Amino acid sequence: MTRPFLHDDEEFEQLVRIVADQRGISEGVVEKDYWVTHALWWLKRSGLEIYFKGGTSLSKAFGLIHRFSEDVDLTIERGAFKGLPELGNLRSRSPTAVKKRRDFFQALESAMDISGMTGRKLISPLDEKWISVEIELYYPNHFALPAGMRPFIRLEPGLRPWKPPTVQRDLTSFLHDHLSELGLLGNYLENRPNNVPCVHPFLTMADKLDSVTKRYLRDDFKPEEFVRHYEDLAHLVDSADTFPTLSNDDRKAIIEQSLGSQDISASSPAFALDDDDRRKELERAHREIGPMFWGERIPLDTCCEKVSKWLEENPL
């Protein structure tokens, strides 16, 4: 008899309730966490070369933050995946090169027939060069999510003209961990992605520093779009001494690729929070994302103090 996927079990919803109650986390978050893991398993199994990054990577791969990240950030290459067109020169802005990248992502979205998912949609490129896109993945929603969270998975696959330093990690979910502790995981088809190349945490740190310092100064970015980075950065600077080994050359490449000429310093307005109106908006957004976290929160001022101190001691 063929084993089912966990989401095909008639007691799936009851299991979600049990784990949510034990963890003190929203049922909707536990459910969505499972589907994020399942989607990553499919991507890894498909033959694509993926490099997992962002907040989800910090949580699932390295255990450096205790926050559920809705956006699944990936650097992606064609690898052994069949049916995807050639990409060509990733640095080129020519119409031909841009069309190749657009065709690549459209073919990828079309091929993402993931068991149990109810649909998917290529929303838009994140830039005019089609270097990265948003793909929404829809799953059966049995439970309500905390206010502000999306009832779908937002996949953000992107292309990089260089291969970032990575660390191999096995990924899991709250539900998988619970069944593993009970010795029952063998009753189901394995859908945890193993040996996933995860981008070194220092690269994610650099990306988040870049995002915060730029977006804080721009009125077209709402605080809820980037406030989560503050707490992530606080955890990262606290854990920086425990990061996997990184060569000086790789560190230099990360700074050049992620920050370019961007001046990231302890005196950045994003960490001083001298703009009272902007501060109030950030504090409100910081409170509102509380349901995404488990464990103790870090106040916004403390986050800024931690990051500023680290930047003083570790200039980029």
mmCIF file of C-alpha atoms in Angstrom:
data_model
loop_
_atom_site.group_PDB
_atom_site.id
_atom_site.type_symbol
_atom_site.label_atom_id
_atom_site.label_comp_id
_atom_site.label_asym_id
_atom_site.label_seq_id
_atom_site.Cartn_x
_atom_site.Cartn_y
_atom_site.Cartn_z
ATOM 1 C CA MET A 1 0.000 0.000 0.000
ATOM 2 C CA THR A 2 1.366 3.420 -1.006
ATOM 3 C CA ARG A 3 1.945 5.759 1.880
ATOM 4 C CA PRO A 4 0.070 9.083 1.682
ATOM 5 C CA PHE A 5 1.428 12.567 2.057
ATOM 6 C CA LEU A 6 0.723 14.008 5.455
ATOM 7 C CA HIS A 7 -1.734 16.521 4.000
ATOM 8 C CA ASP A 8 -3.794 13.634 2.551
ATOM 9 C CA ASP A 9 -4.451 12.171 6.005
ATOM 10 C CA GLU A 10 -8.039 12.660 7.173
ATOM 11 C CA GLU A 11 -6.687 13.661 10.583
ATOM 12 C CA PHE A 12 -4.467 16.424 9.160
ATOM 13 C CA GLU A 13 -6.592 19.235 10.592
ATOM 14 C CA GLN A 14 -6.689 17.632 14.035
ATOM 15 C CA LEU A 15 -2.914 17.279 13.973
ATOM 16 C CA VAL A 16 -2.573 20.983 13.134
ATOM 17 C CA ARG A 17 -4.758 21.840 16.149
ATOM 18 C CA ILE A 18 -2.691 19.651 18.477
ATOM 19 C CA VAL A 19 0.655 21.093 17.369
ATOM 20 C CA ALA A 20 -0.635 24.680 17.450
ATOM 21 C CA ASP A 21 -1.873 24.189 20.999
ATOM 22 C CA GLN A 22 1.394 22.620 22.152
ATOM 23 C CA ARG A 23 3.552 25.294 20.531
ATOM 24 C CA GLY A 24 1.324 28.228 21.398
ATOM 25 C CA ILE A 25 1.224 29.253 17.743
ATOM 26 C CA SER A 26 -1.732 30.072 15.501
ATOM 27 C CA GLU A 27 -3.247 27.050 13.749
ATOM 28 C CA GLY A 28 -3.067 28.966 10.477
ATOM 29 C CA VAL A 29 0.682 29.502 10.923
ATOM 30 C CA VAL A 30 1.298 25.794 11.682
ATOM 31 C CA GLU A 31 -0.686 24.826 8.592
ATOM 32 C CA LYS A 32 1.101 27.324 6.349
ATOM 33 C CA ASP A 33 4.502 26.294 7.715
ATOM 34 C CA TYR A 34 3.786 22.745 6.553
ATOM 35 C CA TRP A 35 2.876 23.868 3.041
ATOM 36 C CA VAL A 36 6.003 26.033 2.783
ATOM 37 C CA THR A 37 8.073 22.942 3.619
ATOM 38 C CA HIS A 38 6.159 20.848 1.089
ATOM 39 C CA ALA A 39 6.714 23.457 -1.647
ATOM 40 C CA LEU A 40 10.440 23.606 -0.895
ATOM 41 C CA TRP A 41 10.608 19.811 -1.032
ATOM 42 C CA TRP A 42 9.074 19.879 -4.509
ATOM 43 C CA LEU A 43 11.516 22.539 -5.700
ATOM 44 C CA LYS A 44 14.513 20.599 -4.389
ATOM 45 C CA ARG A 45 13.242 17.316 -5.846
ATOM 46 C CA SER A 46 12.488 18.885 -9.254
ATOM 47 C CA GLY A 47 16.141 19.080 -10.272
ATOM 48 C CA LEU A 48 16.367 22.847 -10.065
ATOM 49 C CA GLU A 49 19.496 24.275 -8.498
ATOM 50 C CA ILE A 50 18.133 26.320 -5.632
ATOM 51 C CA TYR A 51 19.853 28.445 -3.024
ATOM 52 C CA PHE A 52 17.520 29.094 -0.124
ATOM 53 C CA LYS A 53 17.783 32.527 1.519
ATOM 54 C CA GLY A 54 15.878 35.187 3.427
ATOM 55 C CA GLY A 55 13.906 35.010 6.666
ATOM 56 C CA THR A 56 12.521 31.520 6.047
ATOM 57 C CA SER A 57 16.069 30.239 5.648
ATOM 58 C CA LEU A 58 17.186 31.938 8.864
ATOM 59 C CA SER A 59 14.343 30.220 10.714
ATOM 60 C CA LYS A 60 14.153 26.796 9.074
ATOM 61 C CA ALA A 61 17.776 26.199 8.102
ATOM 62 C CA PHE A 62 19.784 27.937 10.820
ATOM 63 C CA GLY A 63 17.371 28.457 13.713
ATOM 64 C CA LEU A 64 18.605 32.043 14.076
ATOM 65 C CA ILE A 65 15.197 33.714 14.311
ATOM 66 C CA HIS A 66 11.871 32.667 15.814
ATOM 67 C CA ARG A 67 9.546 34.197 13.274
ATOM 68 C CA PHE A 68 7.374 32.695 10.586
ATOM 69 C CA SER A 69 8.422 34.190 7.260
ATOM 70 C CA GLU A 70 5.708 34.367 4.618
ATOM 71 C CA ASP A 71 7.994 35.092 1.679
ATOM 72 C CA VAL A 72 10.107 32.197 0.427
ATOM 73 C CA ASP A 73 13.248 33.714 -1.103
ATOM 74 C CA LEU A 74 15.317 31.604 -3.470
ATOM 75 C CA THR A 75 18.165 32.065 -5.843
ATOM 76 C CA ILE A 76 17.439 29.660 -8.656
ATOM 77 C CA GLU A 77 19.140 28.053 -11.674
ATOM 78 C CA ARG A 78 17.822 25.632 -14.279
ATOM 79 C CA GLY A 79 19.995 22.707 -13.202
ATOM 80 C CA ALA A 80 18.584 19.355 -14.371
ATOM 81 C CA PHE A 81 14.998 20.611 -14.575
ATOM 82 C CA LYS A 82 13.611 19.681 -17.972
ATOM 83 C CA GLY A 83 11.546 22.023 -20.107
ATOM 84 C CA LEU A 84 12.992 25.356 -18.986
ATOM 85 C CA PRO A 85 14.570 27.602 -21.630
ATOM 86 C CA GLU A 86 18.158 28.831 -21.588
ATOM 87 C CA LEU A 87 18.698 32.042 -19.640
ATOM 88 C CA GLY A 88 21.580 33.662 -21.469
ATOM 89 C CA ASN A 89 23.511 36.620 -20.031
ATOM 90 C CA LEU A 90 21.987 37.564 -16.661
ATOM 91 C CA ARG A 91 23.690 40.950 -16.680
ATOM 92 C CA SER A 92 22.286 41.968 -20.042
ATOM 93 C CA ARG A 93 19.388 44.432 -20.290
ATOM 94 C CA SER A 94 18.792 43.767 -23.975
ATOM 95 C CA PRO A 95 15.207 42.938 -25.032
ATOM 96 C CA THR A 96 16.333 39.456 -26.121
ATOM 97 C CA ALA A 97 17.958 38.686 -22.760
ATOM 98 C CA VAL A 98 14.985 40.040 -20.815
ATOM 99 C CA LYS A 99 12.601 37.928 -22.923
ATOM 100 C CA LYS A 100 14.651 34.794 -22.175
ATOM 101 C CA ARG A 101 14.343 35.445 -18.454
ATOM 102 C CA ARG A 102 10.616 36.118 -18.753
ATOM 103 C CA ASP A 103 10.142 32.886 -20.731
ATOM 104 C CA PHE A 104 12.138 31.021 -18.073
ATOM 105 C CA PHE A 105 9.914 32.171 -15.204
ATOM 106 C CA GLN A 106 6.705 31.659 -17.152
ATOM 107 C CA ALA A 107 7.757 28.091 -17.973
ATOM 108 C CA LEU A 108 8.703 27.506 -14.338
ATOM 109 C CA GLU A 109 5.311 28.666 -13.062
ATOM 110 C CA SER A 110 3.542 26.512 -15.628
ATOM 111 C CA ALA A 111 5.515 23.418 -14.534
ATOM 112 C CA MET A 112 4.904 23.825 -10.791
ATOM 113 C CA ASP A 113 2.276 21.109 -10.435
ATOM 114 C CA ILE A 114 2.783 20.448 -6.706
ATOM 115 C CA SER A 115 0.743 17.665 -5.116
ATOM 116 C CA GLY A 116 -1.967 19.022 -2.828
ATOM 117 C CA MET A 117 -1.616 22.634 -3.937
ATOM 118 C CA THR A 118 -4.787 24.157 -5.331
ATOM 119 C CA GLY A 119 -3.171 26.543 -7.804
ATOM 120 C CA ARG A 120 -0.378 28.987 -8.571
ATOM 121 C CA LYS A 121 0.032 32.295 -10.357
ATOM 122 C CA LEU A 122 2.961 34.281 -11.685
ATOM 123 C CA ILE A 123 2.149 37.747 -10.362
ATOM 124 C CA SER A 124 4.818 40.055 -11.707
ATOM 125 C CA PRO A 125 8.539 40.614 -12.059
ATOM 126 C CA LEU A 126 10.104 42.441 -9.112
ATOM 127 C CA ASP A 127 12.109 44.562 -11.553
ATOM 128 C CA GLU A 128 11.934 45.450 -15.233
ATOM 129 C CA LYS A 129 14.871 43.140 -16.035
ATOM 130 C CA TRP A 130 12.971 39.991 -14.961
ATOM 131 C CA ILE A 131 15.786 39.032 -12.586
ATOM 132 C CA SER A 132 13.275 38.023 -9.916
ATOM 133 C CA VAL A 133 9.527 37.416 -9.777
ATOM 134 C CA GLU A 134 6.660 36.678 -7.420
ATOM 135 C CA ILE A 135 4.779 33.397 -7.750
ATOM 136 C CA GLU A 136 1.778 32.810 -5.515
ATOM 137 C CA LEU A 137 1.185 29.203 -4.448
ATOM 138 C CA TYR A 138 -2.289 28.376 -3.158
ATOM 139 C CA TYR A 139 -3.021 25.589 -0.697
ATOM 140 C CA PRO A 140 -6.211 24.397 1.068
ATOM 141 C CA ASN A 141 -6.783 26.868 3.912
ATOM 142 C CA HIS A 142 -8.510 25.098 6.789
ATOM 143 C CA PHE A 143 -7.577 27.678 9.415
ATOM 144 C CA ALA A 144 -7.607 31.441 9.642
ATOM 145 C CA LEU A 145 -4.285 33.251 9.662
ATOM 146 C CA PRO A 146 -3.397 36.170 11.955
ATOM 147 C CA ALA A 147 -4.407 39.582 10.642
ATOM 148 C CA GLY A 148 -2.175 40.785 7.824
ATOM 149 C CA MET A 149 -0.905 37.355 6.792
ATOM 150 C CA ARG A 150 -1.621 36.107 3.290
ATOM 151 C CA PRO A 151 -3.655 32.914 2.676
ATOM 152 C CA PHE A 152 -1.060 31.736 0.149
ATOM 153 C CA ILE A 153 2.700 31.233 -0.127
ATOM 154 C CA ARG A 154 4.602 33.979 -1.888
ATOM 155 C CA LEU A 155 7.574 32.441 -3.652
ATOM 156 C CA GLU A 156 10.247 34.915 -4.743
ATOM 157 C CA PRO A 157 12.683 33.101 -7.047
ATOM 158 C CA GLY A 158 15.532 35.241 -8.312
ATOM 159 C CA LEU A 159 18.556 34.905 -10.552
ATOM 160 C CA ARG A 160 22.073 35.879 -9.524
ATOM 161 C CA PRO A 161 25.020 36.264 -11.909
ATOM 162 C CA TRP A 162 27.257 34.765 -9.200
ATOM 163 C CA LYS A 163 26.972 31.726 -6.958
ATOM 164 C CA PRO A 164 26.703 32.768 -3.314
ATOM 165 C CA PRO A 165 28.433 30.830 -0.519
ATOM 166 C CA THR A 166 26.062 28.224 0.859
ATOM 167 C CA VAL A 167 25.707 25.705 3.664
ATOM 168 C CA GLN A 168 23.858 22.384 3.270
ATOM 169 C CA ARG A 169 20.871 22.058 5.586
ATOM 170 C CA ASP A 170 17.927 19.690 6.139
ATOM 171 C CA LEU A 171 14.600 21.488 6.495
ATOM 172 C CA THR A 172 11.482 20.535 8.425
ATOM 173 C CA SER A 173 8.157 21.855 9.761
ATOM 174 C CA PHE A 174 6.326 21.959 13.088
ATOM 175 C CA LEU A 175 4.124 19.045 11.983
ATOM 176 C CA HIS A 176 7.033 16.915 10.804
ATOM 177 C CA ASP A 177 8.900 17.501 14.045
ATOM 178 C CA HIS A 178 5.869 16.503 16.108
ATOM 179 C CA LEU A 179 5.347 13.238 14.227
ATOM 180 C CA SER A 180 9.071 12.481 14.316
ATOM 181 C CA GLU A 181 9.047 12.809 18.121
ATOM 182 C CA LEU A 182 6.160 10.320 18.236
ATOM 183 C CA GLY A 183 7.891 7.919 15.855
ATOM 184 C CA LEU A 184 5.013 8.203 13.350
ATOM 185 C CA LEU A 185 6.653 10.062 10.482
ATOM 186 C CA GLY A 186 7.418 6.823 8.652
ATOM 187 C CA ASN A 187 3.690 6.375 8.009
ATOM 188 C CA TYR A 188 3.817 9.111 5.386
ATOM 189 C CA LEU A 189 5.651 9.934 2.188
ATOM 190 C CA GLU A 190 8.782 11.915 2.947
ATOM 191 C CA ASN A 191 8.355 15.528 1.909
ATOM 192 C CA ARG A 192 11.026 17.302 3.904
ATOM 193 C CA PRO A 193 13.750 18.820 1.708
ATOM 194 C CA ASN A 194 17.191 17.527 2.637
ATOM 195 C CA ASN A 195 20.678 18.793 1.803
ATOM 196 C CA VAL A 196 19.326 22.124 0.622
ATOM 197 C CA PRO A 197 22.021 24.670 -0.239
ATOM 198 C CA CYS A 198 21.179 27.586 2.048
ATOM 199 C CA VAL A 199 22.784 30.947 1.475
ATOM 200 C CA HIS A 200 25.244 31.903 4.207
ATOM 201 C CA PRO A 201 23.498 33.966 6.925
ATOM 202 C CA PHE A 202 25.916 36.856 6.392
ATOM 203 C CA LEU A 203 24.477 37.379 2.908
ATOM 204 C CA THR A 204 20.946 37.505 4.301
ATOM 205 C CA MET A 205 22.188 39.944 6.948
ATOM 206 C CA ALA A 206 23.697 42.171 4.253
ATOM 207 C CA ASP A 207 20.493 42.064 2.214
ATOM 208 C CA LYS A 208 18.428 43.037 5.271
ATOM 209 C CA LEU A 209 20.781 45.892 6.189
ATOM 210 C CA ASP A 210 20.495 47.170 2.637
ATOM 211 C CA SER A 211 16.704 46.879 2.700
ATOM 212 C CA VAL A 212 16.222 48.649 6.049
ATOM 213 C CA THR A 213 18.572 51.547 5.367
ATOM 214 C CA LYS A 214 17.023 52.241 1.961
ATOM 215 C CA ARG A 215 13.355 51.689 2.753
ATOM 216 C CA TYR A 216 13.341 53.683 5.991
ATOM 217 C CA LEU A 217 14.081 56.834 3.960
ATOM 218 C CA ARG A 218 11.458 56.175 1.290
ATOM 219 C CA ASP A 219 7.859 57.176 1.917
ATOM 220 C CA ASP A 220 6.649 54.756 -0.772
ATOM 221 C CA PHE A 221 7.630 51.826 1.492
ATOM 222 C CA LYS A 222 5.204 51.183 4.320
ATOM 223 C CA PRO A 223 6.746 50.078 7.657
ATOM 224 C CA GLU A 224 4.935 46.732 7.535
ATOM 225 C CA GLU A 225 6.930 45.945 4.398
ATOM 226 C CA PHE A 226 10.293 45.984 6.188
ATOM 227 C CA VAL A 227 9.872 46.283 9.966
ATOM 228 C CA ARG A 228 10.435 42.515 10.395
ATOM 229 C CA HIS A 229 14.040 43.016 9.286
ATOM 230 C CA TYR A 230 14.872 44.952 12.452
ATOM 231 C CA GLU A 231 14.218 42.013 14.766
ATOM 232 C CA ASP A 232 15.856 39.591 12.335
ATOM 233 C CA LEU A 233 18.972 41.772 12.282
ATOM 234 C CA ALA A 234 19.041 41.935 16.088
ATOM 235 C CA HIS A 235 19.061 38.125 16.253
ATOM 236 C CA LEU A 236 21.682 37.950 13.511
ATOM 237 C CA VAL A 237 24.140 40.300 15.189
ATOM 238 C CA ASP A 238 23.643 38.417 18.463
ATOM 239 C CA SER A 239 24.484 35.157 16.667
ATOM 240 C CA ALA A 240 27.142 36.410 14.242
ATOM 241 C CA ASP A 241 29.968 34.697 16.146
ATOM 242 C CA THR A 242 28.253 31.332 15.591
ATOM 243 C CA PHE A 243 27.840 31.681 11.814
ATOM 244 C CA PRO A 244 29.418 28.984 9.634
ATOM 245 C CA THR A 245 32.970 29.773 8.544
ATOM 246 C CA LEU A 246 33.164 32.368 5.769
ATOM 247 C CA SER A 247 36.329 33.215 3.862
ATOM 248 C CA ASN A 248 37.463 36.825 3.544
ATOM 249 C CA ASP A 249 36.982 36.614 -0.226
ATOM 250 C CA ASP A 250 33.385 35.402 0.162
ATOM 251 C CA ARG A 251 32.665 38.108 2.747
ATOM 252 C CA LYS A 252 34.031 40.756 0.395
ATOM 253 C CA ALA A 253 31.975 39.377 -2.521
ATOM 254 C CA ILE A 254 28.794 39.428 -0.424
ATOM 255 C CA ILE A 255 29.345 43.049 0.571
ATOM 256 C CA GLU A 256 30.041 44.047 -3.041
ATOM 257 C CA GLN A 257 27.061 42.157 -4.462
ATOM 258 C CA SER A 258 24.487 42.992 -1.773
ATOM 259 C CA LEU A 259 25.502 46.501 -0.737
ATOM 260 C CA GLY A 260 27.487 47.872 -3.651
ATOM 261 C CA SER A 261 28.272 51.523 -2.884
ATOM 262 C CA GLN A 262 25.550 51.701 -0.233
ATOM 263 C CA ASP A 263 26.930 53.241 2.961
ATOM 264 C CA ILE A 264 25.839 51.057 5.875
ATOM 265 C CA SER A 265 26.937 52.534 9.191
ATOM 266 C CA ALA A 266 25.906 52.762 12.833
ATOM 267 C CA SER A 267 24.806 56.367 12.245
ATOM 268 C CA SER A 268 22.232 55.451 9.584
ATOM 269 C CA PRO A 269 18.873 57.227 10.120
ATOM 270 C CA ALA A 270 17.212 53.794 9.954
ATOM 271 C CA PHE A 271 18.791 52.918 13.306
ATOM 272 C CA ALA A 272 18.617 56.356 14.938
ATOM 273 C CA LEU A 273 14.832 56.602 14.444
ATOM 274 C CA ASP A 274 14.917 60.374 14.906
ATOM 275 C CA ASP A 275 11.877 60.923 12.688
ATOM 276 C CA ASP A 276 9.061 60.792 15.233
ATOM 277 C CA ASP A 277 6.324 60.079 12.693
ATOM 278 C CA ARG A 278 8.321 57.295 11.045
ATOM 279 C CA ARG A 279 9.183 55.873 14.471
ATOM 280 C CA LYS A 280 5.504 55.737 15.471
ATOM 281 C CA GLU A 281 4.634 53.964 12.224
ATOM 282 C CA LEU A 282 7.412 51.429 12.755
ATOM 283 C CA GLU A 283 6.434 50.784 16.368
ATOM 284 C CA ARG A 284 2.827 50.187 15.307
ATOM 285 C CA ALA A 285 3.903 47.795 12.548
ATOM 286 C CA HIS A 286 6.280 46.046 14.972
ATOM 287 C CA ARG A 287 3.402 45.354 17.362
ATOM 288 C CA GLU A 288 1.092 44.155 14.611
ATOM 289 C CA ILE A 289 3.445 41.440 13.340
ATOM 290 C CA GLY A 290 3.565 39.836 16.802
ATOM 291 C CA PRO A 291 1.547 36.728 15.792
ATOM 292 C CA MET A 292 4.331 35.739 13.384
ATOM 293 C CA PHE A 293 6.746 35.205 16.297
ATOM 294 C CA TRP A 294 7.191 32.522 18.893
ATOM 295 C CA GLY A 295 9.369 33.168 21.912
ATOM 296 C CA GLU A 296 10.327 36.523 23.400
ATOM 297 C CA ARG A 297 10.154 39.635 21.218
ATOM 298 C CA ILE A 298 12.912 42.263 20.967
ATOM 299 C CA PRO A 299 11.751 45.906 21.296
ATOM 300 C CA LEU A 300 12.423 48.118 18.288
ATOM 301 C CA ASP A 301 14.814 50.443 20.158
ATOM 302 C CA THR A 302 16.796 47.445 21.404
ATOM 303 C CA CYS A 303 17.040 46.121 17.848
ATOM 304 C CA CYS A 304 18.505 49.433 16.683
ATOM 305 C CA GLU A 305 20.967 49.545 19.576
ATOM 306 C CA LYS A 306 22.192 46.011 18.882
ATOM 307 C CA VAL A 307 22.631 46.610 15.154
ATOM 308 C CA SER A 308 24.334 50.000 15.628
ATOM 309 C CA LYS A 309 26.792 48.552 18.137
ATOM 310 C CA TRP A 310 27.609 45.639 15.807
ATOM 311 C CA LEU A 311 28.203 48.008 12.880
ATOM 312 C CA GLU A 312 30.522 50.130 14.993
ATOM 313 C CA GLU A 313 32.569 47.053 15.855
ATOM 314 C CA ASN A 314 32.296 45.433 12.400
ATOM 315 C CA PRO A 315 32.328 48.188 9.752
ATOM 316 C CA LEU A 316 31.266 47.048 6.297
#
